[in-house]
Amino acid sequence: MRRLRTVALAAAAALAITATWVPVTAAGKGDVAIVNGIPGAKVDICLDGREIRSKLPYGKATFKRVAAGGHKLKVFRRDPRTCRGKLLSERKIWLPAGGDKTIVATKRRPKKFVVFSNDGLGRLGTPPIRSYMSWAWRHAADVGVVSFRRDQSSPTPFAPAADPPWAKGQEFAQYVEFFAGFAVIVTLVQVPDSRTIVAGPIVTGVREGYRHEWLLVGTTLRNARIVTLKRPIDR
């Protein structure tokens, strides 16, 4: 019943991005959410040489609607100058017209940017649609393989094999009919085959007409956290 997108799919998408990159065009727009997943660092986010967010704290996100086409994304450690200072990571991204991506800047190679596609999870817009919603649990941390638990009750550390193990870049994403109007979801992340908690539990209220995201970020058990994003969708 649940669909797990694999690292292989993400790698194939990244290859396609690299192969088809062209300069930005004026035809159409797309949306990006960029998350700072680098513990201990406030960062400046630069897109095509323009600083779109300064001093973004760890675990926070910035949102931008941009022209469709190819873009150059760079992340710098916080610096009073514009798009200058210590470069932490960079990559080219491709955004089609109507495209929608969540991008997490992380600390360690080989995947310092984790790019999640939001295709099929509802189009961003207001007023939000009724009776539908989407949600996505996403692993973007440098903590190795983990297990996510998500429930409508208060989860506690669970026995091995209760949920599948995920590697960095994997996710579960779904667009669903939702007639409850409002519900409470509890999310917990832990080490597989162990009761060791990586992050959580966190309690989130979910509503119809919204896309909800839970993103695991961090590099150790001490600094790992779950970042939540909530944005309205109109279909």
PDB file of C-alpha atoms in Angstrom:
ATOM      1  CA  MET A   1       0.000   0.000   0.000  1.00  0.00           C
ATOM      2  CA  ARG A   2       2.882   2.337   0.759  1.00  0.00           C
ATOM      3  CA  ARG A   3       5.277   3.418  -1.993  1.00  0.00           C
ATOM      4  CA  LEU A   4       8.957   3.913  -1.248  1.00  0.00           C
ATOM      5  CA  ARG A   5      10.987   5.938  -3.736  1.00  0.00           C
ATOM      6  CA  THR A   6      14.537   4.609  -3.830  1.00  0.00           C
ATOM      7  CA  VAL A   7      17.957   6.172  -3.958  1.00  0.00           C
ATOM      8  CA  ALA A   8      18.344   4.635  -7.408  1.00  0.00           C
ATOM      9  CA  LEU A   9      15.439   6.714  -8.691  1.00  0.00           C
ATOM     10  CA  ALA A  10      16.903   9.831  -7.117  1.00  0.00           C
ATOM     11  CA  ALA A  11      20.264   9.086  -8.726  1.00  0.00           C
ATOM     12  CA  ALA A  12      18.623   8.609 -12.115  1.00  0.00           C
ATOM     13  CA  ALA A  13      16.816  11.920 -11.728  1.00  0.00           C
ATOM     14  CA  ALA A  14      20.082  13.655 -10.826  1.00  0.00           C
ATOM     15  CA  LEU A  15      21.725  12.175 -13.931  1.00  0.00           C
ATOM     16  CA  ALA A  16      18.888  13.461 -16.089  1.00  0.00           C
ATOM     17  CA  ILE A  17      19.249  16.919 -14.521  1.00  0.00           C
ATOM     18  CA  THR A  18      22.949  17.010 -15.337  1.00  0.00           C
ATOM     19  CA  ALA A  19      22.442  15.790 -18.893  1.00  0.00           C
ATOM     20  CA  THR A  20      19.704  18.239 -19.825  1.00  0.00           C
ATOM     21  CA  TRP A  21      20.793  21.444 -18.083  1.00  0.00           C
ATOM     22  CA  VAL A  22      20.360  24.635 -20.091  1.00  0.00           C
ATOM     23  CA  PRO A  23      20.247  28.301 -18.983  1.00  0.00           C
ATOM     24  CA  VAL A  24      17.073  29.605 -17.388  1.00  0.00           C
ATOM     25  CA  THR A  25      14.204  30.545 -19.689  1.00  0.00           C
ATOM     26  CA  ALA A  26      11.302  32.914 -19.229  1.00  0.00           C
ATOM     27  CA  ALA A  27       8.674  30.335 -20.202  1.00  0.00           C
ATOM     28  CA  GLY A  28       6.817  29.178 -17.101  1.00  0.00           C
ATOM     29  CA  LYS A  29       7.606  29.056 -13.424  1.00  0.00           C
ATOM     30  CA  GLY A  30       8.429  26.423 -10.843  1.00  0.00           C
ATOM     31  CA  ASP A  31       8.779  26.194  -7.054  1.00  0.00           C
ATOM     32  CA  VAL A  32      11.663  25.220  -4.817  1.00  0.00           C
ATOM     33  CA  ALA A  33      11.881  24.765  -1.064  1.00  0.00           C
ATOM     34  CA  ILE A  34      15.492  24.825   0.141  1.00  0.00           C
ATOM     35  CA  VAL A  35      16.245  23.418   3.603  1.00  0.00           C
ATOM     36  CA  ASN A  36      19.422  23.990   5.626  1.00  0.00           C
ATOM     37  CA  GLY A  37      20.387  20.501   6.781  1.00  0.00           C
ATOM     38  CA  ILE A  38      23.921  21.472   7.930  1.00  0.00           C
ATOM     39  CA  PRO A  39      24.161  21.412  11.756  1.00  0.00           C
ATOM     40  CA  GLY A  40      25.812  24.365  13.450  1.00  0.00           C
ATOM     41  CA  ALA A  41      25.806  26.570  10.356  1.00  0.00           C
ATOM     42  CA  LYS A  42      23.781  29.576   9.336  1.00  0.00           C
ATOM     43  CA  VAL A  43      23.959  29.738   5.561  1.00  0.00           C
ATOM     44  CA  ASP A  44      23.375  32.118   2.678  1.00  0.00           C
ATOM     45  CA  ILE A  45      21.410  30.615  -0.226  1.00  0.00           C
ATOM     46  CA  CYS A  46      22.353  31.858  -3.691  1.00  0.00           C
ATOM     47  CA  LEU A  47      20.539  31.069  -6.909  1.00  0.00           C
ATOM     48  CA  ASP A  48      22.119  32.161 -10.188  1.00  0.00           C
ATOM     49  CA  GLY A  49      24.392  34.560  -8.330  1.00  0.00           C
ATOM     50  CA  ARG A  50      21.579  36.229  -6.386  1.00  0.00           C
ATOM     51  CA  GLU A  51      21.235  35.789  -2.634  1.00  0.00           C
ATOM     52  CA  ILE A  52      17.650  34.663  -2.035  1.00  0.00           C
ATOM     53  CA  ARG A  53      18.027  34.038   1.713  1.00  0.00           C
ATOM     54  CA  SER A  54      20.621  35.202   4.219  1.00  0.00           C
ATOM     55  CA  LYS A  55      21.539  33.624   7.562  1.00  0.00           C
ATOM     56  CA  LEU A  56      19.218  30.631   7.158  1.00  0.00           C
ATOM     57  CA  PRO A  57      19.480  28.639  10.423  1.00  0.00           C
ATOM     58  CA  TYR A  58      19.935  24.890  10.621  1.00  0.00           C
ATOM     59  CA  GLY A  59      16.603  23.101  10.285  1.00  0.00           C
ATOM     60  CA  LYS A  60      14.851  26.006   8.559  1.00  0.00           C
ATOM     61  CA  ALA A  61      13.647  26.417   4.968  1.00  0.00           C
ATOM     62  CA  THR A  62      13.236  29.132   2.385  1.00  0.00           C
ATOM     63  CA  PHE A  63      10.719  29.054  -0.456  1.00  0.00           C
ATOM     64  CA  LYS A  64      11.031  30.569  -3.915  1.00  0.00           C
ATOM     65  CA  ARG A  65       9.062  30.614  -7.163  1.00  0.00           C
ATOM     66  CA  VAL A  66      11.536  30.871 -10.048  1.00  0.00           C
ATOM     67  CA  ALA A  67      11.603  30.739 -13.836  1.00  0.00           C
ATOM     68  CA  ALA A  68      11.632  27.278 -15.380  1.00  0.00           C
ATOM     69  CA  GLY A  69      14.966  26.063 -16.714  1.00  0.00           C
ATOM     70  CA  GLY A  70      18.472  25.484 -15.407  1.00  0.00           C
ATOM     71  CA  HIS A  71      19.747  27.151 -12.251  1.00  0.00           C
ATOM     72  CA  LYS A  72      22.997  27.250 -10.310  1.00  0.00           C
ATOM     73  CA  LEU A  73      22.457  26.765  -6.578  1.00  0.00           C
ATOM     74  CA  LYS A  74      25.213  27.617  -4.105  1.00  0.00           C
ATOM     75  CA  VAL A  75      25.254  27.483  -0.310  1.00  0.00           C
ATOM     76  CA  PHE A  76      27.754  29.639   1.594  1.00  0.00           C
ATOM     77  CA  ARG A  77      28.535  29.823   5.274  1.00  0.00           C
ATOM     78  CA  ARG A  78      26.980  33.025   6.613  1.00  0.00           C
ATOM     79  CA  ASP A  79      28.981  36.046   5.361  1.00  0.00           C
ATOM     80  CA  PRO A  80      28.185  39.784   5.366  1.00  0.00           C
ATOM     81  CA  ARG A  81      29.095  39.920   1.690  1.00  0.00           C
ATOM     82  CA  THR A  82      26.615  38.816  -0.989  1.00  0.00           C
ATOM     83  CA  CYS A  83      27.190  35.272  -2.282  1.00  0.00           C
ATOM     84  CA  ARG A  84      30.759  35.303  -1.000  1.00  0.00           C
ATOM     85  CA  GLY A  85      32.752  33.559   1.694  1.00  0.00           C
ATOM     86  CA  LYS A  86      33.189  29.848   2.363  1.00  0.00           C
ATOM     87  CA  LEU A  87      31.361  27.776  -0.237  1.00  0.00           C
ATOM     88  CA  LEU A  88      29.791  24.748   1.447  1.00  0.00           C
ATOM     89  CA  SER A  89      28.155  23.147  -1.591  1.00  0.00           C
ATOM     90  CA  GLU A  90      26.931  23.848  -5.114  1.00  0.00           C
ATOM     91  CA  ARG A  91      25.103  22.126  -7.941  1.00  0.00           C
ATOM     92  CA  LYS A  92      23.078  22.711 -11.069  1.00  0.00           C
ATOM     93  CA  ILE A  93      19.361  22.037 -10.861  1.00  0.00           C
ATOM     94  CA  TRP A  94      16.738  21.715 -13.565  1.00  0.00           C
ATOM     95  CA  LEU A  95      13.209  22.911 -12.943  1.00  0.00           C
ATOM     96  CA  PRO A  96      10.540  22.340 -15.623  1.00  0.00           C
ATOM     97  CA  ALA A  97       7.566  24.660 -16.017  1.00  0.00           C
ATOM     98  CA  GLY A  98       5.227  23.804 -13.160  1.00  0.00           C
ATOM     99  CA  GLY A  99       8.012  21.883 -11.448  1.00  0.00           C
ATOM    100  CA  ASP A 100       8.148  21.591  -7.669  1.00  0.00           C
ATOM    101  CA  LYS A 101      11.153  20.360  -5.677  1.00  0.00           C
ATOM    102  CA  THR A 102      12.278  20.190  -2.078  1.00  0.00           C
ATOM    103  CA  ILE A 103      16.072  20.506  -1.848  1.00  0.00           C
ATOM    104  CA  VAL A 104      18.056  19.786   1.309  1.00  0.00           C
ATOM    105  CA  ALA A 105      21.629  21.065   1.692  1.00  0.00           C
ATOM    106  CA  THR A 106      23.597  18.547   3.769  1.00  0.00           C
ATOM    107  CA  LYS A 107      27.134  18.361   5.091  1.00  0.00           C
ATOM    108  CA  ARG A 108      28.658  15.176   3.716  1.00  0.00           C
ATOM    109  CA  ARG A 109      29.492  13.784   0.315  1.00  0.00           C
ATOM    110  CA  PRO A 110      28.711  12.144  -2.007  1.00  0.00           C
ATOM    111  CA  LYS A 111      25.233  13.672  -1.895  1.00  0.00           C
ATOM    112  CA  LYS A 112      25.564  17.136  -0.362  1.00  0.00           C
ATOM    113  CA  PHE A 113      22.243  18.134  -1.921  1.00  0.00           C
ATOM    114  CA  VAL A 114      19.266  15.791  -1.629  1.00  0.00           C
ATOM    115  CA  VAL A 115      16.580  16.660  -4.179  1.00  0.00           C
ATOM    116  CA  PHE A 116      13.028  15.395  -3.706  1.00  0.00           C
ATOM    117  CA  SER A 117      10.456  15.802  -6.458  1.00  0.00           C
ATOM    118  CA  ASN A 118       6.970  16.840  -5.398  1.00  0.00           C
ATOM    119  CA  ASP A 119       5.362  15.726  -8.658  1.00  0.00           C
ATOM    120  CA  GLY A 120       2.037  14.040  -7.945  1.00  0.00           C
ATOM    121  CA  LEU A 121       1.742  15.579  -4.481  1.00  0.00           C
ATOM    122  CA  GLY A 122      -0.619  18.398  -5.452  1.00  0.00           C
ATOM    123  CA  ARG A 123      -0.024  21.778  -7.068  1.00  0.00           C
ATOM    124  CA  LEU A 124       0.891  24.595  -4.717  1.00  0.00           C
ATOM    125  CA  GLY A 125      -1.766  27.286  -4.481  1.00  0.00           C
ATOM    126  CA  THR A 126      -4.460  28.992  -2.478  1.00  0.00           C
ATOM    127  CA  PRO A 127      -7.224  28.608  -1.545  1.00  0.00           C
ATOM    128  CA  PRO A 128      -6.431  25.004  -0.637  1.00  0.00           C
ATOM    129  CA  ILE A 129      -8.385  22.126  -2.152  1.00  0.00           C
ATOM    130  CA  ARG A 130     -10.993  20.294  -0.082  1.00  0.00           C
ATOM    131  CA  SER A 131     -11.014  16.582   0.767  1.00  0.00           C
ATOM    132  CA  TYR A 132      -7.448  15.881  -0.437  1.00  0.00           C
ATOM    133  CA  MET A 133      -3.967  16.251   1.011  1.00  0.00           C
ATOM    134  CA  SER A 134      -0.469  14.915   0.509  1.00  0.00           C
ATOM    135  CA  TRP A 135       2.314  13.938   2.838  1.00  0.00           C
ATOM    136  CA  ALA A 136       5.937  12.863   2.559  1.00  0.00           C
ATOM    137  CA  TRP A 137       8.456  11.466   5.052  1.00  0.00           C
ATOM    138  CA  ARG A 138      11.998  12.009   3.739  1.00  0.00           C
ATOM    139  CA  HIS A 139      15.488  10.931   4.812  1.00  0.00           C
ATOM    140  CA  ALA A 140      18.051  13.685   4.147  1.00  0.00           C
ATOM    141  CA  ALA A 141      20.449  13.112   7.057  1.00  0.00           C
ATOM    142  CA  ASP A 142      24.045  11.907   7.289  1.00  0.00           C
ATOM    143  CA  VAL A 143      23.292   9.413  10.056  1.00  0.00           C
ATOM    144  CA  GLY A 144      23.196   6.167   8.068  1.00  0.00           C
ATOM    145  CA  VAL A 145      20.230   3.867   7.681  1.00  0.00           C
ATOM    146  CA  VAL A 146      17.184   4.617   9.845  1.00  0.00           C
ATOM    147  CA  SER A 147      13.583   3.528  10.317  1.00  0.00           C
ATOM    148  CA  PHE A 148      10.678   5.978  10.330  1.00  0.00           C
ATOM    149  CA  ARG A 149       7.566   5.362  12.365  1.00  0.00           C
ATOM    150  CA  ARG A 150       4.459   7.419  11.737  1.00  0.00           C
ATOM    151  CA  ASP A 151       1.171   6.867  13.499  1.00  0.00           C
ATOM    152  CA  GLN A 152      -1.993   8.568  14.711  1.00  0.00           C
ATOM    153  CA  SER A 153      -1.096   7.643  18.267  1.00  0.00           C
ATOM    154  CA  SER A 154       1.981   8.275  20.387  1.00  0.00           C
ATOM    155  CA  PRO A 155       4.712   5.958  19.076  1.00  0.00           C
ATOM    156  CA  THR A 156       7.397   4.570  21.338  1.00  0.00           C
ATOM    157  CA  PRO A 157      10.622   2.814  20.297  1.00  0.00           C
ATOM    158  CA  PHE A 158       9.436  -0.257  18.445  1.00  0.00           C
ATOM    159  CA  ALA A 159      10.662  -3.782  17.821  1.00  0.00           C
ATOM    160  CA  PRO A 160      12.927  -4.547  14.827  1.00  0.00           C
ATOM    161  CA  ALA A 161      11.242  -4.947  11.418  1.00  0.00           C
ATOM    162  CA  ALA A 162       8.252  -2.821  12.423  1.00  0.00           C
ATOM    163  CA  ASP A 163       9.091  -0.406   9.576  1.00  0.00           C
ATOM    164  CA  PRO A 164      11.546  -0.753   6.670  1.00  0.00           C
ATOM    165  CA  PRO A 165      15.068   0.740   6.880  1.00  0.00           C
ATOM    166  CA  TRP A 166      15.743   3.829   4.732  1.00  0.00           C
ATOM    167  CA  ALA A 167      18.994   5.263   3.392  1.00  0.00           C
ATOM    168  CA  LYS A 168      19.695   8.937   2.745  1.00  0.00           C
ATOM    169  CA  GLY A 169      17.572  10.084  -0.199  1.00  0.00           C
ATOM    170  CA  GLN A 170      14.690   7.667   0.324  1.00  0.00           C
ATOM    171  CA  GLU A 171      11.131   8.699   1.116  1.00  0.00           C
ATOM    172  CA  PHE A 172       7.514   7.681   1.384  1.00  0.00           C
ATOM    173  CA  ALA A 173       5.207  10.152  -0.406  1.00  0.00           C
ATOM    174  CA  GLN A 174       1.485   9.972  -1.083  1.00  0.00           C
ATOM    175  CA  TYR A 175      -1.458  12.064  -2.353  1.00  0.00           C
ATOM    176  CA  VAL A 176      -4.606  10.900  -0.593  1.00  0.00           C
ATOM    177  CA  GLU A 177      -8.291  11.540  -0.098  1.00  0.00           C
ATOM    178  CA  PHE A 178      -8.730  13.009   3.358  1.00  0.00           C
ATOM    179  CA  PHE A 179     -12.199  13.663   4.710  1.00  0.00           C
ATOM    180  CA  ALA A 180     -11.332  14.013   8.393  1.00  0.00           C
ATOM    181  CA  GLY A 181     -10.521  17.702   7.987  1.00  0.00           C
ATOM    182  CA  PHE A 182      -7.853  17.505  10.702  1.00  0.00           C
ATOM    183  CA  ALA A 183      -5.779  14.761  12.302  1.00  0.00           C
ATOM    184  CA  VAL A 184      -2.712  14.405  14.503  1.00  0.00           C
ATOM    185  CA  ILE A 185       0.319  12.450  13.263  1.00  0.00           C
ATOM    186  CA  VAL A 186       3.236  11.436  15.475  1.00  0.00           C
ATOM    187  CA  THR A 187       6.606  10.787  13.799  1.00  0.00           C
ATOM    188  CA  LEU A 188       9.603   9.004  15.303  1.00  0.00           C
ATOM    189  CA  VAL A 189      12.937   8.015  13.700  1.00  0.00           C
ATOM    190  CA  GLN A 190      15.216   5.373  15.161  1.00  0.00           C
ATOM    191  CA  VAL A 191      18.146   3.096  14.413  1.00  0.00           C
ATOM    192  CA  PRO A 192      16.973  -0.166  12.755  1.00  0.00           C
ATOM    193  CA  ASP A 193      17.204  -3.291  14.911  1.00  0.00           C
ATOM    194  CA  SER A 194      17.500  -1.071  17.955  1.00  0.00           C
ATOM    195  CA  ARG A 195      15.405   1.042  20.262  1.00  0.00           C
ATOM    196  CA  THR A 196      17.834   3.963  19.891  1.00  0.00           C
ATOM    197  CA  ILE A 197      15.981   7.137  18.902  1.00  0.00           C
ATOM    198  CA  VAL A 198      17.505   9.291  16.154  1.00  0.00           C
ATOM    199  CA  ALA A 199      14.905  12.093  16.246  1.00  0.00           C
ATOM    200  CA  GLY A 200      11.437  12.736  17.603  1.00  0.00           C
ATOM    201  CA  PRO A 201       8.823  11.958  18.491  1.00  0.00           C
ATOM    202  CA  ILE A 202       7.175  15.080  17.108  1.00  0.00           C
ATOM    203  CA  VAL A 203       3.446  15.724  16.964  1.00  0.00           C
ATOM    204  CA  THR A 204       2.016  17.405  13.856  1.00  0.00           C
ATOM    205  CA  GLY A 205      -1.508  18.513  13.075  1.00  0.00           C
ATOM    206  CA  VAL A 206      -2.365  17.717   9.436  1.00  0.00           C
ATOM    207  CA  ARG A 207      -5.181  19.324   7.440  1.00  0.00           C
ATOM    208  CA  GLU A 208      -6.965  18.689   4.191  1.00  0.00           C
ATOM    209  CA  GLY A 209      -5.782  20.902   1.368  1.00  0.00           C
ATOM    210  CA  TYR A 210      -2.140  20.940   2.481  1.00  0.00           C
ATOM    211  CA  ARG A 211       1.103  19.168   1.659  1.00  0.00           C
ATOM    212  CA  HIS A 212       2.922  18.077   4.797  1.00  0.00           C
ATOM    213  CA  GLU A 213       6.605  17.091   4.763  1.00  0.00           C
ATOM    214  CA  TRP A 214       8.778  15.569   7.485  1.00  0.00           C
ATOM    215  CA  LEU A 215      12.493  15.717   6.643  1.00  0.00           C
ATOM    216  CA  LEU A 216      15.193  14.081   8.743  1.00  0.00           C
ATOM    217  CA  VAL A 217      18.397  16.182   8.791  1.00  0.00           C
ATOM    218  CA  GLY A 218      21.640  16.124  10.775  1.00  0.00           C
ATOM    219  CA  THR A 219      24.933  14.284  11.099  1.00  0.00           C
ATOM    220  CA  THR A 220      24.771  12.604  14.535  1.00  0.00           C
ATOM    221  CA  LEU A 221      22.252  11.347  17.056  1.00  0.00           C
ATOM    222  CA  ARG A 222      22.919  14.496  19.075  1.00  0.00           C
ATOM    223  CA  ASN A 223      22.021  17.005  16.356  1.00  0.00           C
ATOM    224  CA  ALA A 224      19.558  15.091  14.159  1.00  0.00           C
ATOM    225  CA  ARG A 225      16.076  16.601  13.943  1.00  0.00           C
ATOM    226  CA  ILE A 226      12.869  16.386  11.966  1.00  0.00           C
ATOM    227  CA  VAL A 227      12.029  19.474   9.893  1.00  0.00           C
ATOM    228  CA  THR A 228       8.352  19.947   9.067  1.00  0.00           C
ATOM    229  CA  LEU A 229       6.999  21.875   6.073  1.00  0.00           C
ATOM    230  CA  LYS A 230       3.336  22.694   5.440  1.00  0.00           C
ATOM    231  CA  ARG A 231       2.097  24.335   2.234  1.00  0.00           C
ATOM    232  CA  PRO A 232      -1.374  24.682   0.693  1.00  0.00           C
ATOM    233  CA  ILE A 233      -2.269  22.800  -2.504  1.00  0.00           C
ATOM    234  CA  ASP A 234      -5.154  23.654  -4.814  1.00  0.00           C
ATOM    235  CA  ARG A 235      -5.532  20.291  -6.558  1.00  0.00           C
TER     236      ARG A 235
END
